[in-house]
Coordinates of C-alpha atoms and ligand atoms in Angstrom, one line a residue:
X539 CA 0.0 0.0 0.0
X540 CA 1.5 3.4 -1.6
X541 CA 2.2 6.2 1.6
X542 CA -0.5 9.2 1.4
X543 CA 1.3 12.1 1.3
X544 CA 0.8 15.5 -0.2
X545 CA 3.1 15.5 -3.1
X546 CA 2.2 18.9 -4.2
X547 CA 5.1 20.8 -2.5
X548 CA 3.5 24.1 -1.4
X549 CA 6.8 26.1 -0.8
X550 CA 8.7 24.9 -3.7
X551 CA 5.5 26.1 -6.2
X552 CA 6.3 29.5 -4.2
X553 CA 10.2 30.0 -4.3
X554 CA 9.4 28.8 -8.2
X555 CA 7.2 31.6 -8.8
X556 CA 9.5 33.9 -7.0
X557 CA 12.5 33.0 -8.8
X558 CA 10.3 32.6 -12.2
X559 CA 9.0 36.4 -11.7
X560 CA 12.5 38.1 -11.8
X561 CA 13.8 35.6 -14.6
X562 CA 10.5 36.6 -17.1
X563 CA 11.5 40.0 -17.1
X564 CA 14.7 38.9 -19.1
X565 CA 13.8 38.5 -23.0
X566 CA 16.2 36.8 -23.9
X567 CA 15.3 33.6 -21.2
X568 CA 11.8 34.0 -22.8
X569 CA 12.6 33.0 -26.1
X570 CA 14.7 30.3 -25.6
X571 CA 12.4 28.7 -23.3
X572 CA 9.9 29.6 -26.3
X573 CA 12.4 27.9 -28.7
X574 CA 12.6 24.6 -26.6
X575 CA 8.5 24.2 -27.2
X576 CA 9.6 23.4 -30.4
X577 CA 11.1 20.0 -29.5
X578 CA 7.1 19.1 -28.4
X579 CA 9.0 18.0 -25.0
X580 CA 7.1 18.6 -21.6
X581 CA 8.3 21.8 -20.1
X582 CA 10.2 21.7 -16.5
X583 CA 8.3 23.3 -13.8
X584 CA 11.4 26.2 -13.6
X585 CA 10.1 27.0 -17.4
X586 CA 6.7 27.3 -16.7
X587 CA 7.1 29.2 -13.7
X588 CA 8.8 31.8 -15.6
X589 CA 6.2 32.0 -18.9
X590 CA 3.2 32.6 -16.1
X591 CA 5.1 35.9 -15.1
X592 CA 5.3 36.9 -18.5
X593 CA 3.5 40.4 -18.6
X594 CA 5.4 42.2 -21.8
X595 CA 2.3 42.7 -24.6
X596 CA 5.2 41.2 -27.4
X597 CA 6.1 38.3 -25.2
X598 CA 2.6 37.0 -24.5
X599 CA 1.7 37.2 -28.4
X600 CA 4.7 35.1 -29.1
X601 CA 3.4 32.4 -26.3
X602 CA 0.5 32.4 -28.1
X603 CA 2.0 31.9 -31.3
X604 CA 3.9 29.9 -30.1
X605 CA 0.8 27.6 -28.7
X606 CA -0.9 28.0 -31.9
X607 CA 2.1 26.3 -33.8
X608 CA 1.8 23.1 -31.4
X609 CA -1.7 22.5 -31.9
X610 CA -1.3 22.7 -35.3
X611 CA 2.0 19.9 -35.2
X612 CA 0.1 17.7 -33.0
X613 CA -3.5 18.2 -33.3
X614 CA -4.2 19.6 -36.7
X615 CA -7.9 21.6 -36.6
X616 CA -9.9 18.9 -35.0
X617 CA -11.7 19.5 -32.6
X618 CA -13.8 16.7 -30.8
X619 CA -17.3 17.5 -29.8
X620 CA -19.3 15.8 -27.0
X621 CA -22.4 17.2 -24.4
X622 CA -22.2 16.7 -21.0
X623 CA -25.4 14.8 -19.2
X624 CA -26.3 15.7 -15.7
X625 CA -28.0 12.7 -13.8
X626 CA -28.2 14.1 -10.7
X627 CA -28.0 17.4 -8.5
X628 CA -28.0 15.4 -5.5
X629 CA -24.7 15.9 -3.3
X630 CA -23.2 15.6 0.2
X631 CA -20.7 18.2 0.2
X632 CA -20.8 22.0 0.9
X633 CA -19.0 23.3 -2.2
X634 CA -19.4 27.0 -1.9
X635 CA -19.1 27.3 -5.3
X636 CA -22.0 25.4 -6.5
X637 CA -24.9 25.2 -7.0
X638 CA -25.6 21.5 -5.7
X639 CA -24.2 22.0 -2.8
X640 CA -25.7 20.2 0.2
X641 CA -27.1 23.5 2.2
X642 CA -28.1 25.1 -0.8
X643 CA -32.5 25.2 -0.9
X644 CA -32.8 27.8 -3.7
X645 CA -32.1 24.9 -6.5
X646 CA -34.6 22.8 -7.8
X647 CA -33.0 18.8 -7.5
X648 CA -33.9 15.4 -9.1
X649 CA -31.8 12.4 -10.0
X650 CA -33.0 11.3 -13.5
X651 CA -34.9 7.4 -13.5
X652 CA -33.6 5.4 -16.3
X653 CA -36.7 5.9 -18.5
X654 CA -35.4 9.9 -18.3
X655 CA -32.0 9.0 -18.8
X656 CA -33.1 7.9 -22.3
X657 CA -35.2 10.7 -23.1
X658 CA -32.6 13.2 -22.8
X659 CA -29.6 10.2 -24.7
X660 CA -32.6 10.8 -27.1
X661 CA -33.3 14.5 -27.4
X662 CA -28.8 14.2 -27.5
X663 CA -28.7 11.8 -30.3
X664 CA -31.4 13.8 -32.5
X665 CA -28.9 16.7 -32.5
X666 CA -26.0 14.5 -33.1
X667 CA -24.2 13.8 -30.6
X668 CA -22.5 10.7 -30.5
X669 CA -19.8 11.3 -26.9
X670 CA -21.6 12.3 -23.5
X671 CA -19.6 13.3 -20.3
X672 CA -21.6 11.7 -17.5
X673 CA -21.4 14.1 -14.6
X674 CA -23.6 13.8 -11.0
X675 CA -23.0 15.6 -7.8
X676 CA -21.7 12.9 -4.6
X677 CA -25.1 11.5 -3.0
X678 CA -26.7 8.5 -5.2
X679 CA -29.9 7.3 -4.7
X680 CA -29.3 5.7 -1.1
X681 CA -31.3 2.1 -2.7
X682 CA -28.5 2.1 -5.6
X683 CA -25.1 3.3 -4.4
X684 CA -22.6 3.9 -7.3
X685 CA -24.9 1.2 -9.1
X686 CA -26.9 3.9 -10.4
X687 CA -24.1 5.3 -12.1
X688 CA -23.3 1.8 -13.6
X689 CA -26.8 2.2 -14.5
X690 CA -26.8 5.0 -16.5
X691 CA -23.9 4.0 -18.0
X692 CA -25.4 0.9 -19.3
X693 CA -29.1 2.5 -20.2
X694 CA -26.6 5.3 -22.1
X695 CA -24.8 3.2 -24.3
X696 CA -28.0 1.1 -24.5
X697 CA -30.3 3.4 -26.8
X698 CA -30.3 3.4 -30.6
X699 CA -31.7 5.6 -32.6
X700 CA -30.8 3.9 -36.0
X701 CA -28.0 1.9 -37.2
X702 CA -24.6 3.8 -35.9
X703 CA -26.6 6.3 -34.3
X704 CA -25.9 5.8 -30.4
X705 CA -23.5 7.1 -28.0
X706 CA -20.2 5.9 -28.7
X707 CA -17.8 7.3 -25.5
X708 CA -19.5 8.1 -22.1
X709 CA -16.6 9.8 -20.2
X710 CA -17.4 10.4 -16.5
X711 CA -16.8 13.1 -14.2
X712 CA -18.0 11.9 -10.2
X713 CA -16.8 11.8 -7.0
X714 CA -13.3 10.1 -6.5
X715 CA -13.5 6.0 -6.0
X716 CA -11.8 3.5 -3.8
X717 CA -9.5 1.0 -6.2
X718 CA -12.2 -1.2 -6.0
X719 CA -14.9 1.1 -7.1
X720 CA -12.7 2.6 -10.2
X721 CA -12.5 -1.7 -11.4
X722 CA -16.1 -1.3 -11.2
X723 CA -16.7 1.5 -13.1
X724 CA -13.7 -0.1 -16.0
X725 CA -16.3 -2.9 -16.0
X726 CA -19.0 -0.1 -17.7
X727 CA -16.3 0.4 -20.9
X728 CA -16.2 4.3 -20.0
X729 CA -13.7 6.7 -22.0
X730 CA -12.0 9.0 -19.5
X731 CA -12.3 9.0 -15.8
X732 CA -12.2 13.0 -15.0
X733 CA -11.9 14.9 -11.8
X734 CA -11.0 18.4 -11.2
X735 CA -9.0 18.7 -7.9
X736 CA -10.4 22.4 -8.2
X737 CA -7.6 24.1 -6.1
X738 CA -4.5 22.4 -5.2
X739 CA -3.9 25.3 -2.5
X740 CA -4.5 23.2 0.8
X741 CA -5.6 26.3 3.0
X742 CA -8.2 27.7 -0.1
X743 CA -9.2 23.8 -0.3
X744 CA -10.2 23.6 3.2
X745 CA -11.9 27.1 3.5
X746 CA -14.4 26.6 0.3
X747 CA -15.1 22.9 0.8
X748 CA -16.6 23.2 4.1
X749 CA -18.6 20.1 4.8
X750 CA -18.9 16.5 3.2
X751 CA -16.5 13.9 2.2
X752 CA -14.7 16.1 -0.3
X753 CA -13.4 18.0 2.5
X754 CA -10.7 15.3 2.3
X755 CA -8.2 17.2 0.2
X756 CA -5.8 13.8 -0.2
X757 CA -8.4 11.5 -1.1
X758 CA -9.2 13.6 -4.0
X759 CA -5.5 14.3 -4.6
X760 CA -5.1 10.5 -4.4
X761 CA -7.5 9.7 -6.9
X762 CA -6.1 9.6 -10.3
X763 CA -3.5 6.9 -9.0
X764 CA -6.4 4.6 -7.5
X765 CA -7.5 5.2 -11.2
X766 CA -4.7 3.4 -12.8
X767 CA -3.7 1.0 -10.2
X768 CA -7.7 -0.1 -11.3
X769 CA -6.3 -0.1 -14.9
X770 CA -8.2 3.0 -16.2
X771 CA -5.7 4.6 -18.1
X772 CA -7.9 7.7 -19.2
X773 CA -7.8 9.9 -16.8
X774 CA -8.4 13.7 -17.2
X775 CA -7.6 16.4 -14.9
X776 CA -8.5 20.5 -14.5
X777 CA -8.6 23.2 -12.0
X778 CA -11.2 25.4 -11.1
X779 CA -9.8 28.9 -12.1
X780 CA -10.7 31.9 -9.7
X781 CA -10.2 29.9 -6.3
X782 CA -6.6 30.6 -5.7
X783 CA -3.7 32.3 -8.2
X784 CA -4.1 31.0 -11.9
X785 CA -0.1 31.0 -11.8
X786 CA 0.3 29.1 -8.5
X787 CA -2.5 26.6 -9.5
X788 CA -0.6 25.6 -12.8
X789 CA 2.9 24.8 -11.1
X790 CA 0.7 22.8 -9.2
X791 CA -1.3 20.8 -11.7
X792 CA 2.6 20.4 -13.8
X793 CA 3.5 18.8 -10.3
X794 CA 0.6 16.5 -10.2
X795 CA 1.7 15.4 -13.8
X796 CA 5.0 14.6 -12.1
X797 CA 3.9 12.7 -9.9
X798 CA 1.6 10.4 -12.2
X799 CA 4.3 10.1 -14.7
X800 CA 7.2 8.8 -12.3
X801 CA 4.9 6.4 -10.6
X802 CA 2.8 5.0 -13.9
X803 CA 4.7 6.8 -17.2
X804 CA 1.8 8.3 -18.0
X805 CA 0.0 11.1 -17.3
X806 CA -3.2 12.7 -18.4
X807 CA -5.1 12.1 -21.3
X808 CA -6.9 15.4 -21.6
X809 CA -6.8 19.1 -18.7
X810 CA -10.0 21.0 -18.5
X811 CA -9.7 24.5 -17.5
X812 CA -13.2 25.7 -16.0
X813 CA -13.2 29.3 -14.7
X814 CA -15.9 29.6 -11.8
X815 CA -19.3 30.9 -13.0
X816 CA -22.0 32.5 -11.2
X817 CA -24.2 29.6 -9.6
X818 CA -27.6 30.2 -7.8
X819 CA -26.7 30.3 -4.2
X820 CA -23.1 29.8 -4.3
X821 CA -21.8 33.1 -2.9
X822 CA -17.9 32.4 -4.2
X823 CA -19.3 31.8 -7.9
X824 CA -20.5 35.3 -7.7
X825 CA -17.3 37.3 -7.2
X826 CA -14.5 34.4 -6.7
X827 CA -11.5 35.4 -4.9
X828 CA -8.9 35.0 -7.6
X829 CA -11.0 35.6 -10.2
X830 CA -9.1 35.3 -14.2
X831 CA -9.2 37.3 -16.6
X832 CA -10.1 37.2 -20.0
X833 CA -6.3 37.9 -21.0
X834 CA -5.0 35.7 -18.2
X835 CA -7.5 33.2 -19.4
X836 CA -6.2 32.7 -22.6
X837 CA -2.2 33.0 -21.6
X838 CA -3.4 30.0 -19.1
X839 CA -5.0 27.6 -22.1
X840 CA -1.6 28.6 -24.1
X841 CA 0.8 27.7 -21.2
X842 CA -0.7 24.5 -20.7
X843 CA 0.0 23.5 -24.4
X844 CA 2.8 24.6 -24.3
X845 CA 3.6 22.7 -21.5
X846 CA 2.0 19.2 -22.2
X847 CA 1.9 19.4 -26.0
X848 CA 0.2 15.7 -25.7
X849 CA -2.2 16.3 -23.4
X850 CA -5.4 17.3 -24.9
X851 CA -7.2 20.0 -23.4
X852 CA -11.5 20.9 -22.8
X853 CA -13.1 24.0 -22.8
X854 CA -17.1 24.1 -22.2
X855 CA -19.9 25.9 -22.5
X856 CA -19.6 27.8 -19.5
X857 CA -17.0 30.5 -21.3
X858 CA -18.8 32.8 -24.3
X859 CA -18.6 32.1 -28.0
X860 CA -15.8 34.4 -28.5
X861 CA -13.8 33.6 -25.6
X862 CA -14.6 29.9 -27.3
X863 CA -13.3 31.4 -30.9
X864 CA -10.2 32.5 -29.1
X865 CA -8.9 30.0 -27.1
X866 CA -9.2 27.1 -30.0
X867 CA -6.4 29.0 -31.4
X868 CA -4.7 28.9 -28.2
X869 CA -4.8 24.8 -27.7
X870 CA -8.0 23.9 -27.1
X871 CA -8.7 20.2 -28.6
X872 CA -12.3 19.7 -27.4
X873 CA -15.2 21.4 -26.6
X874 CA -19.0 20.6 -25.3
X875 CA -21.9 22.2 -27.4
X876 CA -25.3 22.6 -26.8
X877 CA -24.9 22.5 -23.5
X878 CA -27.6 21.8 -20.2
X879 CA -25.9 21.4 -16.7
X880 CA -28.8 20.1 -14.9
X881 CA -30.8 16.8 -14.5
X882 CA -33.4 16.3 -17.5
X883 CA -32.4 19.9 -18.8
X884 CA -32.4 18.8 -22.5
X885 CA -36.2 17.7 -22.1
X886 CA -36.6 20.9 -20.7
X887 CA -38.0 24.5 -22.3
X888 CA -34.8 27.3 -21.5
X889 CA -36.9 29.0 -18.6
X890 CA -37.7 25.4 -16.6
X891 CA -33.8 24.6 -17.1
X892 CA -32.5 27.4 -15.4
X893 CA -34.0 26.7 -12.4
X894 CA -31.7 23.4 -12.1
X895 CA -28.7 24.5 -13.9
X896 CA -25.2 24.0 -11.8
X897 CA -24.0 27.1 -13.6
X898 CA -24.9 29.4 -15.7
X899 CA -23.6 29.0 -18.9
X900 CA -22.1 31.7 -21.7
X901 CA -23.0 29.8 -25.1
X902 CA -26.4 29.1 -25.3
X903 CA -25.8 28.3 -29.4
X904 CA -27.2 24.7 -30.3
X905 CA -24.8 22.3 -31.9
X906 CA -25.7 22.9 -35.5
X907 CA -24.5 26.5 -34.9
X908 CA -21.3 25.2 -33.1
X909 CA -20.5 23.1 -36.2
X910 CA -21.6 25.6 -38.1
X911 CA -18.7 28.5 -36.6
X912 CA -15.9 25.9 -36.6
X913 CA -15.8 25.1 -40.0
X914 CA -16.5 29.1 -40.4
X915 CA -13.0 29.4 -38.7
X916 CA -11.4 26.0 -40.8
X917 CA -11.9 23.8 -37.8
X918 CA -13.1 19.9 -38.2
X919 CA -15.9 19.2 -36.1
X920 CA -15.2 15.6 -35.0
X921 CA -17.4 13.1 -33.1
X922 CA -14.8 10.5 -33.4
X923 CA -14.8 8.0 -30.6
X924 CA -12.3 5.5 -32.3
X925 CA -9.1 5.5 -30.2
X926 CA -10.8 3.9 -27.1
X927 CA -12.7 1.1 -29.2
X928 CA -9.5 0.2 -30.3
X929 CA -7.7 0.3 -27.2
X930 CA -5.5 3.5 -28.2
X931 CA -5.6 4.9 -24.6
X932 CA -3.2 5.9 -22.5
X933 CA 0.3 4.8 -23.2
X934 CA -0.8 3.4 -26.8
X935 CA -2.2 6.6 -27.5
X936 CA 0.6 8.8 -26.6
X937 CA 3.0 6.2 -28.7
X938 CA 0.3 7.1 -31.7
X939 CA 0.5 10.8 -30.7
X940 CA 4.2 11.1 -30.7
X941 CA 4.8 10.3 -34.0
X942 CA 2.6 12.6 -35.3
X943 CA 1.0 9.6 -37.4
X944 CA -2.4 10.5 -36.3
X945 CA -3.0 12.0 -39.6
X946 CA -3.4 8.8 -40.9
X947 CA -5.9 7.9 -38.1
X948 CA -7.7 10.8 -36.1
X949 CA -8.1 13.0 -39.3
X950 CA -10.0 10.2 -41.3
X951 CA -12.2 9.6 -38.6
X952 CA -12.9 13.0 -38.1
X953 CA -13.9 13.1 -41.4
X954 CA -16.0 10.4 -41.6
X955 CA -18.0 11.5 -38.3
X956 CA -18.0 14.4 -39.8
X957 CA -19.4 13.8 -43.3
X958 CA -21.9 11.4 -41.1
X959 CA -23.5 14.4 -38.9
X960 CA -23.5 16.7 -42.3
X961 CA -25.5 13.9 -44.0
X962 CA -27.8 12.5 -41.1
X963 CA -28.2 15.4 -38.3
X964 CA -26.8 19.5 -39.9
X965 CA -29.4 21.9 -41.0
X966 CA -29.1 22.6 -45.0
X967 CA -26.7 25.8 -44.4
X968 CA -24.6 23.7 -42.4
X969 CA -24.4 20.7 -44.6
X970 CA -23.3 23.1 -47.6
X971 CA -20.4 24.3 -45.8
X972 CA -19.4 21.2 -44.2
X973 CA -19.6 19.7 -47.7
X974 CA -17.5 22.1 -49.5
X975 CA -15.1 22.3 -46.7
X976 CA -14.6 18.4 -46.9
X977 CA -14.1 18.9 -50.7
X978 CA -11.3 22.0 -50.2
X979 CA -9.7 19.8 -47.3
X980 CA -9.4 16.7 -49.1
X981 CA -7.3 18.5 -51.8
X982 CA -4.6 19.4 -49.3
X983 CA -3.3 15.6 -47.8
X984 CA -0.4 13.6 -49.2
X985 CA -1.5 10.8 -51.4
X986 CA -1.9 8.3 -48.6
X987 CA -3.7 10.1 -46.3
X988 CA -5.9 10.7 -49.7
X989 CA -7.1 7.2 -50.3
X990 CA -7.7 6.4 -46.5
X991 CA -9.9 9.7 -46.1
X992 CA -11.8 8.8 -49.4
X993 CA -12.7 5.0 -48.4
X994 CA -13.8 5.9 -45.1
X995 CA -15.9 8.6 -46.7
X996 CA -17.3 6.5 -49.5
X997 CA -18.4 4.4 -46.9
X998 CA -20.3 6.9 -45.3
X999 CA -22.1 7.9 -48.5
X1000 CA -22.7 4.4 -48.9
X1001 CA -24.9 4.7 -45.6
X1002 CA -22.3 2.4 -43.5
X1003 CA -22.5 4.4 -39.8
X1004 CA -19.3 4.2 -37.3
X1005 CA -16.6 3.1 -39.9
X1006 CA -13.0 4.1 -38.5
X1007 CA -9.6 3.5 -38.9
Ligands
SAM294 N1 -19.5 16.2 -7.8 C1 -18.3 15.8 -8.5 C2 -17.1 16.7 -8.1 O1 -17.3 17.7 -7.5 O2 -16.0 16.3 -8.5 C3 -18.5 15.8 -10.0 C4 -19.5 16.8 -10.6 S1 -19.2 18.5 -10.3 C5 -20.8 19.0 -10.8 C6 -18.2 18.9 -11.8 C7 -17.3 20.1 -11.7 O3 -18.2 21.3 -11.8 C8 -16.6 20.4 -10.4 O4 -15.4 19.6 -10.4 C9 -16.3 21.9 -10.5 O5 -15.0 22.1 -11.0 C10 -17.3 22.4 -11.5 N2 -18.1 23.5 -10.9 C11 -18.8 23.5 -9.8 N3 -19.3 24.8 -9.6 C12 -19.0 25.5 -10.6 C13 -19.2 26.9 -11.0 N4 -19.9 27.7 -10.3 N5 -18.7 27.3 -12.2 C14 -18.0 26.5 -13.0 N6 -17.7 25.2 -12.7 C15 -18.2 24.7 -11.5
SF4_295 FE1 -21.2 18.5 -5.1 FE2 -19.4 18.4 -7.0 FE3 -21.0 20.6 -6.7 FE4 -19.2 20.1 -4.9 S1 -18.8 20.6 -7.1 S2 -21.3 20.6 -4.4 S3 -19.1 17.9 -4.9 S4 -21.6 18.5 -7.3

């Protein structure tokens, strides 16, 4: 049995940023630690800690350019699409942040039943979705235990609306799990396994999680190992941004990285990076203590890809359509759309659902419009779900990543999801431009990447649903 301990080291993440402040006045420094992102190598702590003091106008933009060039060497302009479902608003813990918090009486709550689970798979799949983050708050029905999230899992995956047209991916996001638990939860064939260790400051931990088990700042910290001893190698990690310094939060997330990576050579598989939104009786949410900028918002998303160029990063719903438009140049790899954050809201009219909602969100557009801007700005929607079919998770999928090969994988499947929403689920102005851009795209691969895009394609055309490669 591994030791407990807190491996994030409180005073070194402060002498860093001390020592990081004074070196990112130097220009010089900067760039070369701006040159070394070129080698798509993790950055050392010391690097990072300077690049978060970076204030100088001309420096930032060439961080940014410098996080735009990554993406484009290791991710191309795919981004994944998925819609997170809320099953239930339920929870134990005092959360001052949130709205589901256990003291909280001015939100409406409900754990969905099975038979409302698949109505709102339903509503999901009309639009055409095909991956769902599962997300509830930590109190399950007290007759089901964590069954009822194997539940839902398995009523999830379960519904069909036609050949190919189901959920492919359920990633989850809920409480932290014993070992035991997590080999459970494998059992249900989920994606990624994601928790946010929302601050990594101990003292702002304890002061804003003020009752329930969460209050247990280890056991959270603790939980991504318990993960992969239990053999899920998906895991994906995030912050929330406004509870303690941005800058102070990322050393410690890097450090977290560490730590996975020495004890299991992996680490993440994707970093989400919510900033706190206002949430019905949540005092924090409405004026949070460290709140981020937009412009320190965006120098955050490009640090982290800078930093883990493999790691993929999530941005949702809760940030506005520009912010959205900004930071995909930035790093961003995935994003929801069409978004509800409570219990049954996609069965629900917009005024009913904002009674329930977690937190209020800042792009209300539905997906076809989401599609619809993406390819506006040359991005390729993608509903792909192949890599964890095929077993392409962790290690695998960083081997597959590395190489830069996955434009003989991930960009044909993008495609083909692609040309499948277009045909089956886009409204006629979307379908147009998704077509043309498909045409336009085609003519810029190599010849092999050619022939594998076009058999995958003619397959779609053909009316074959979920072919990949
Ligand atoms: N209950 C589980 C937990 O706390 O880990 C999982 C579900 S919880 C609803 C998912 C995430 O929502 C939290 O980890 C937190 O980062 C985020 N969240 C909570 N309140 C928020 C707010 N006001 N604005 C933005 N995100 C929020
Ligand atoms: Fe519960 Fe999670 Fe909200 Fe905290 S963040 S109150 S644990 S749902």
């Amino acid at each position: 049995m591994t030791e407990i301990y807190n491996f994030i080291d409180h005073e070194k993440i402060d002498s860093l940023l001390e020592e990081g402040k004074r070196k990112a006045k130097d220009f010089k420094l900067v760039r070369e630690i701006l040159a070394k992102t070129k080698d798509l190598e993790r950055l050392p702590l010391e690097d990072v800690a300077v690049l978060v003091n970076v204030e100088d106008p001309e420096l930032v933009d060439e961080i940014y350019k410098a996080a735009l060039w990554i993406k484009e060497q290791i991710y191309g302009n795919r981004i994944v699409i998925f819609a997170p479902l809320y099953i239930s608003s339920y929870c134990k813990n005092d959360c001052l942040y949130c709205a589901f918090r256990v003291s909280n009486k001015d939100v409406d709550r409900a754990a969905l039943t099975m038979e409302q689970i698949k109505k709102e798979i339903e509503q999901l799949l009309k639009q055409g979705h095909k991956r769902v983050l599962l997300v509830a708050g930590e109190a399950y029905p007290p007759e089901k235990g964590l069954e009822y999230v194997f539940e839902a899992i398995d009523t999830i995956y379960s519904v069909k609306l036609g050949e190919g047209i189901n959920i492919r991916r359920i990633n989850v996001n809920i409480a932290p799990l014993t070992v035991e638990e997590f080999k459970a939860l494998k059992e249900h064939h989920i994606g990624t396994y994601q928790l946010f260790q929302e601050t990594y400051h101990l003292p702002t931990y304890e002061k804003v999680h003020v009752a329930g088990p969460k209050r247990d700042y280890l056991w959270r910290l603790w939980a991504m190992d318990r993960a992969f001893e239990a053999g899920i190698d998906d895991v994906g990690m995030g912050v929330l941004f406004g509870l303690y310094d941005w800058r102070w939060e990322l050393l410690a997330l890097f450090m977290h990285v560490d730590h996975l990576e020495e004890c299991f050579g992996m680490g993440p598989h994707t970093i989400s990076v919510p900033r706190i939104e206002p949430a019905v009786g949540a005092p924090i949410s409405e004026n949070p203590p460290y709140a981020v900028s937009d412009e320190e918002f965006k120098r955050l998303v490009a640090i982290i890809r800078l930093a883990v160029p493999y790691t993929g990063m999530i941005l949702s719903t809760r940030e506005n359509p520009q912010m959205r438009r900004e930071a995909l140049k930035l790093g961003i790899s995935q994003i929801s759309a069409g978004s509800r954050t409570n219990p049954g809201g996609y069965s629900l009219s917009e005024e009913e659902y904002l009674k329930g909602a977690q937190f209020s969100l800042g792009d209300h557009r539905p997906l076809d419009e989401v599609v619809y801007d993406l390819l506006d700005m040359g991005f390729t929607p993608s509903f792909c779900t192949a890599c964890y079919r095929l077993g392409r998770t962790g290690l695998d999928f960083m081997e597959l990543a590395k190489p830069g090969d996955i434009k003989y994988k991930c960009e044909p499947n993008a495609m083909s999801t692609l040309l499948e929403y277009l045909i089956d689920f886009a409204s006629d102005k979307t379908r147009q431009k998704g077509m043309e851009f498909i045409e336009n795209k085609i003519k810029t691969y190599d010849e092999r990447q050619k022939k594998i895009v076009e058999a995958l394609l003619e397959k779609v055309r053909e009316g074959k649903r979920d072919v990949y490669v």
